Every structure is written in structure tokens, then in C-alpha cells.
Amino acid sequence: MKLVFLGTASCYPTAHRAVSCTALKFEDGLVWLFDCGEGSQIQVQKSSIRPSKITKIFITHLHGDHLFGISGLICTLGNQVMDRKDFVLEIYGPQGLRRYVREVLCLSRSPLPFPYRVHELIPMDDQLPRKWGTWGINQEAAGPPHPQELQGRDICAENGVWDVLQDDSVSVQAGRVKHRVPTFGYVITENPRPGKLNVEKLKELGVKPGPLYATIKRGEEITSPSGQVISPVDVIGPPILGRKITILGDTYNSDQMLDIVRNSDVIIHEATLEDAMREKAIENGHSTPSMAAEYALRADARKLILYHFSQRYKSEPTEEGKQEKKEQGEDGIQKLELEDQDDCFGEEKDVSYVSILLAEARSALECSKCSVIIAEDLMEVDVPRRHEGSL
């Protein structure tokens, strides 16, 4: 498995960071996207991802910086999978997503060469903000469906967990996180693999390499040449746990899904503002580096990856960038007018670097086994199997 960070900014894209979109690449080449902010289709083309390999899209919540790129991406995929008759794009997200996708594709009269389905996660009543009803929006999909729209599922929670999907190799569960609108985090868990076959013991029992090895590996008993019945438990080691990746949406508190997050190989957690702005972050439904680190510790995670940064935080300048800044004088590299505006929290930006966010998270994780890194646009992170070494 490999994670590809396509967008790591909060609120709106800048010249240096796109908004939220994270890709998960599997060994067989298939790709799942988590969130799809505006411009995601451009980021996909800049990355190592082949658009034709995208088969599923998961949306954490319906704020624009996580959603506004989905219609453009769907249309882009139409140019990539025209010859695949068996292709169906599966889309998952909060209630209201089905209507959003339908309305945008229908009103723009966007033809698609493939079918799609939108599966909605139905929020629990207490997920809705207190003033939710004052803005009376009908979340139900209305009107005729798009010609290529297939019926999706309505997924309800059982004991606070949404069972999103399960196949032969992986499962996806969703849990609730606290933000300003109904928001979900996704936990992707690889199914356990059979333990290692003890070939030496089989040889000692008189079983030579051959078809019987495959039989017992499948969990079936075999009989040795001497007539001894050999059970799989006698010659196969314990199952190898699959990898677990948690991708959280915007949140200031994800405790209610902690049970399904525990022992994650990777937690991808927002860190919109630095610790000194904790009160402002929580007020707007967001987290700081220490909040993310504390959550990773409680979840016994092996690795924490921070993303979703306010525009006030720049990437560390490269040597080339430093030289360019020196040549241009104190004003530094020319910025787009958009980046000179206030950030999304109504404050003038005191420009800093993401290194302060990393330092604060490292301080909170000191003496723990959990490592932490900062996500950058187009960065790729391998998630090795547990027996292949640490992250």
C-alpha cells in the first residue's frame, strides 16, 4: 500500500498547496481517493496515479474544500475508462452527497461512458449541529437520476460504526468525528494473511514440496505418506495482521471512533493551526498538532501524518527558493493576490512554516514509539506490511 497526498491545504487552494485529497494505492494498482477538493483532477495528473485506476471515492464531509473537485474528476475519468465495460465508480460519503453529485452532473448535462453509485452514510441524530434546522436544506436526492446513476446503499450505524464495505482483501469502516457539519473518518483494514508455512517440519513429517503444500496452506488437512493426518495448525504459524490506515476528516474530537482506530499503522490527522491557537482551532472545528499527537498516542498508532494546514503555514523553503528570495530582496517570492488575503479564520496571517507544526507534534510524542511527519502535496508514503519492518 502507498499513500499519495494530492492536497494538504485547508479552506482554499494556493499556489503551493491544493485542498484535501488523499489517494491510497494498492499493490494491484487500484486507487481509492479520500476527499476530492477543487483541483484534485489536476493534482492526479501531476502525480504517479493513473486516473483509470481510480475505482472508489470516499468523502469525509460536505464542505467545499473536500468536495468541489468531485464532478470534474468524474468527468475526467470518463476520458480514461471509455473501453472498460465492467467499470463502475463507487462513491461514499455523508447524506446529501447523492443529491450533490446528481444535481451537478445533470444540470451541466455531463455525459458519462460509465455508471456510478453513491452510497450515503446516514448520520445519527446527535451528529447534527444544534442550529442545523435553521438552514432548511433538503438532503434527499430529488428529481430524475443521471442516466448513468445506479442505486446506491443507505448505510446506517451499528453501535456507532458504519460498515462501509468488505471484500476479499480489505474492509472499510467509518466513525463519527466532531466538526461543524456531520463528518466521518475512515478506517481501512487489510484482511489478515495466513501465517508462514513451516516447510522444515513438513519435510520431517515426510511431506515433500508439492500440491499438498498448497492444500494445507488453504486451511485443509492433509495426510503424510506414512498415513499421519496433519492439521494446518501444526505447520502454519499465526496469521499475519493486515495493515490499518485511518484517514480522518476535519475534526476537533475523534474520540467516538477511537475503538476502531486503535493500532493503526498510520493515522492521517488534520493540524490546521498551531498549539497557541488551540481555542481558535476548536471554535472552528479543527485541531492543533498536539491534539493530533495526543489522539495518536491514545490510539497506539505507529505513525502520524499531519495535513490540512492553514494558509499561514508555508512549506520549508528549498535552497533554490532561498536563493530566489535573496535575489528578490525582503519581499521574497512573488505570491498570488489570493495568498495575501486573510486566512479562513478572519485573521491577518502571520506567515510561518509547517516546521512549527511538526515540532509541536514531536514534542507531544516525545518518548513514544509513534513517529510523525508533515504531508506535502504529491508526497508518497509507503505503508509496509508489519513483518517487513517499521514505517
PDB file of N, CA and C in Angstrom, residues 3-9 15-22 43-44 46-48 306-309 315 374-381:
ATOM      1  N   LEU A   3       0.415   5.691   0.197  1.00  0.00           N
ATOM      2  CA  LEU A   3      -0.400   6.896   0.306  1.00  0.00           C
ATOM      3  C   LEU A   3       0.195   7.988  -0.565  1.00  0.00           C
ATOM      4  N   VAL A   4      -0.647   8.666  -1.313  1.00  0.00           N
ATOM      5  CA  VAL A   4      -0.217   9.792  -2.140  1.00  0.00           C
ATOM      6  C   VAL A   4      -1.048  11.004  -1.725  1.00  0.00           C
ATOM      7  N   PHE A   5      -0.373  12.034  -1.248  1.00  0.00           N
ATOM      8  CA  PHE A   5      -1.067  13.233  -0.782  1.00  0.00           C
ATOM      9  C   PHE A   5      -1.201  14.211  -1.945  1.00  0.00           C
ATOM     10  N   LEU A   6      -2.426  14.365  -2.417  1.00  0.00           N
ATOM     11  CA  LEU A   6      -2.679  15.220  -3.573  1.00  0.00           C
ATOM     12  C   LEU A   6      -2.995  16.652  -3.171  1.00  0.00           C
ATOM     13  N   GLY A   7      -3.561  16.837  -1.985  1.00  0.00           N
ATOM     14  CA  GLY A   7      -3.869  18.175  -1.493  1.00  0.00           C
ATOM     15  C   GLY A   7      -3.790  18.199   0.012  1.00  0.00           C
ATOM     16  N   THR A   8      -3.095  19.201   0.576  1.00  0.00           N
ATOM     17  CA  THR A   8      -2.843  19.223   2.019  1.00  0.00           C
ATOM     18  C   THR A   8      -3.205  20.550   2.670  1.00  0.00           C
ATOM     19  N   ALA A   9      -3.872  21.440   1.938  1.00  0.00           N
ATOM     20  CA  ALA A   9      -4.247  22.749   2.486  1.00  0.00           C
ATOM     21  C   ALA A   9      -5.668  22.711   3.030  1.00  0.00           C
ATOM     22  N   ALA A  15      -1.061  28.732  -4.415  1.00  0.00           N
ATOM     23  CA  ALA A  15      -0.067  28.399  -5.441  1.00  0.00           C
ATOM     24  C   ALA A  15       0.833  27.257  -4.997  1.00  0.00           C
ATOM     25  N   HIS A  16       0.837  26.959  -3.697  1.00  0.00           N
ATOM     26  CA  HIS A  16       1.773  25.971  -3.165  1.00  0.00           C
ATOM     27  C   HIS A  16       1.100  24.705  -2.658  1.00  0.00           C
ATOM     28  N   ARG A  17      -0.174  24.784  -2.307  1.00  0.00           N
ATOM     29  CA  ARG A  17      -0.877  23.614  -1.790  1.00  0.00           C
ATOM     30  C   ARG A  17      -2.285  23.552  -2.376  1.00  0.00           C
ATOM     31  N   ALA A  18      -2.680  22.343  -2.753  1.00  0.00           N
ATOM     32  CA  ALA A  18      -4.065  22.100  -3.144  1.00  0.00           C
ATOM     33  C   ALA A  18      -4.866  21.723  -1.900  1.00  0.00           C
ATOM     34  N   VAL A  19      -6.192  21.704  -2.031  1.00  0.00           N
ATOM     35  CA  VAL A  19      -7.027  21.336  -0.892  1.00  0.00           C
ATOM     36  C   VAL A  19      -7.209  19.821  -0.829  1.00  0.00           C
ATOM     37  N   SER A  20      -7.924  19.376   0.183  1.00  0.00           N
ATOM     38  CA  SER A  20      -7.885  17.987   0.638  1.00  0.00           C
ATOM     39  C   SER A  20      -8.186  16.950  -0.442  1.00  0.00           C
ATOM     40  N   CYS A  21      -7.245  16.049  -0.603  1.00  0.00           N
ATOM     41  CA  CYS A  21      -7.417  14.859  -1.433  1.00  0.00           C
ATOM     42  C   CYS A  21      -6.242  13.936  -1.147  1.00  0.00           C
ATOM     43  N   THR A  22      -6.551  12.717  -0.721  1.00  0.00           N
ATOM     44  CA  THR A  22      -5.523  11.733  -0.400  1.00  0.00           C
ATOM     45  C   THR A  22      -5.832  10.450  -1.150  1.00  0.00           C
ATOM     46  N   GLN A  43      -4.194  17.639  -9.685  1.00  0.00           N
ATOM     47  CA  GLN A  43      -3.190  17.007  -8.829  1.00  0.00           C
ATOM     48  C   GLN A  43      -2.976  15.551  -9.214  1.00  0.00           C
ATOM     49  N   VAL A  44      -4.043  14.867  -9.573  1.00  0.00           N
ATOM     50  CA  VAL A  44      -3.910  13.482 -10.019  1.00  0.00           C
ATOM     51  C   VAL A  44      -2.987  13.405 -11.226  1.00  0.00           C
ATOM     52  N   LYS A  46      -0.618  15.391 -12.020  1.00  0.00           N
ATOM     53  CA  LYS A  46       0.757  15.717 -11.638  1.00  0.00           C
ATOM     54  C   LYS A  46       1.437  14.563 -10.907  1.00  0.00           C
ATOM     55  N   SER A  47       0.654  13.623 -10.423  1.00  0.00           N
ATOM     56  CA  SER A  47       1.165  12.571  -9.553  1.00  0.00           C
ATOM     57  C   SER A  47       1.483  11.306 -10.342  1.00  0.00           C
ATOM     58  N   SER A  48       1.874  10.267  -9.601  1.00  0.00           N
ATOM     59  CA  SER A  48       2.156   8.966 -10.213  1.00  0.00           C
ATOM     60  C   SER A  48       0.893   8.145 -10.439  1.00  0.00           C
ATOM     61  N   LEU A 306       0.485  14.547   9.522  1.00  0.00           N
ATOM     62  CA  LEU A 306      -0.300  15.767   9.665  1.00  0.00           C
ATOM     63  C   LEU A 306      -0.581  16.379   8.293  1.00  0.00           C
ATOM     64  N   TYR A 307      -1.792  16.927   8.140  1.00  0.00           N
ATOM     65  CA  TYR A 307      -2.156  17.611   6.895  1.00  0.00           C
ATOM     66  C   TYR A 307      -3.252  18.622   7.196  1.00  0.00           C
ATOM     67  N   HIS A 308      -3.795  19.260   6.132  1.00  0.00           N
ATOM     68  CA  HIS A 308      -4.888  20.235   6.264  1.00  0.00           C
ATOM     69  C   HIS A 308      -4.402  21.462   7.037  1.00  0.00           C
ATOM     70  N   PHE A 309      -3.433  22.155   6.454  1.00  0.00           N
ATOM     71  CA  PHE A 309      -2.796  23.290   7.120  1.00  0.00           C
ATOM     72  C   PHE A 309      -3.413  24.612   6.678  1.00  0.00           C
ATOM     73  N   SER A 315       5.477  25.745   3.305  1.00  0.00           N
ATOM     74  CA  SER A 315       6.467  24.678   3.303  1.00  0.00           C
ATOM     75  C   SER A 315       7.842  25.278   3.530  1.00  0.00           C
ATOM     76  N   ILE A 374       5.139  15.585   8.302  1.00  0.00           N
ATOM     77  CA  ILE A 374       4.261  16.579   7.687  1.00  0.00           C
ATOM     78  C   ILE A 374       3.992  16.163   6.242  1.00  0.00           C
ATOM     79  N   ALA A 375       2.753  16.196   5.829  1.00  0.00           N
ATOM     80  CA  ALA A 375       2.417  15.875   4.442  1.00  0.00           C
ATOM     81  C   ALA A 375       2.649  17.089   3.549  1.00  0.00           C
ATOM     82  N   GLU A 376       3.188  16.833   2.387  1.00  0.00           N
ATOM     83  CA  GLU A 376       3.344  17.848   1.347  1.00  0.00           C
ATOM     84  C   GLU A 376       2.613  17.368   0.103  1.00  0.00           C
ATOM     85  N   ASP A 377       2.143  18.287  -0.701  1.00  0.00           N
ATOM     86  CA  ASP A 377       1.460  17.907  -1.931  1.00  0.00           C
ATOM     87  C   ASP A 377       2.354  17.028  -2.801  1.00  0.00           C
ATOM     88  N   LEU A 378       1.782  15.947  -3.305  1.00  0.00           N
ATOM     89  CA  LEU A 378       2.412  14.970  -4.198  1.00  0.00           C
ATOM     90  C   LEU A 378       3.426  14.078  -3.484  1.00  0.00           C
ATOM     91  N   MET A 379       3.503  14.172  -2.168  1.00  0.00           N
ATOM     92  CA  MET A 379       4.369  13.282  -1.401  1.00  0.00           C
ATOM     93  C   MET A 379       3.768  11.878  -1.369  1.00  0.00           C
ATOM     94  N   GLU A 380       4.629  10.861  -1.444  1.00  0.00           N
ATOM     95  CA  GLU A 380       4.186   9.475  -1.383  1.00  0.00           C
ATOM     96  C   GLU A 380       4.794   8.805  -0.154  1.00  0.00           C
ATOM     97  N   VAL A 381       3.986   8.018   0.544  1.00  0.00           N
ATOM     98  CA  VAL A 381       4.424   7.331   1.759  1.00  0.00           C
ATOM     99  C   VAL A 381       4.059   5.858   1.647  1.00  0.00           C
TER     100      VAL A 381
END
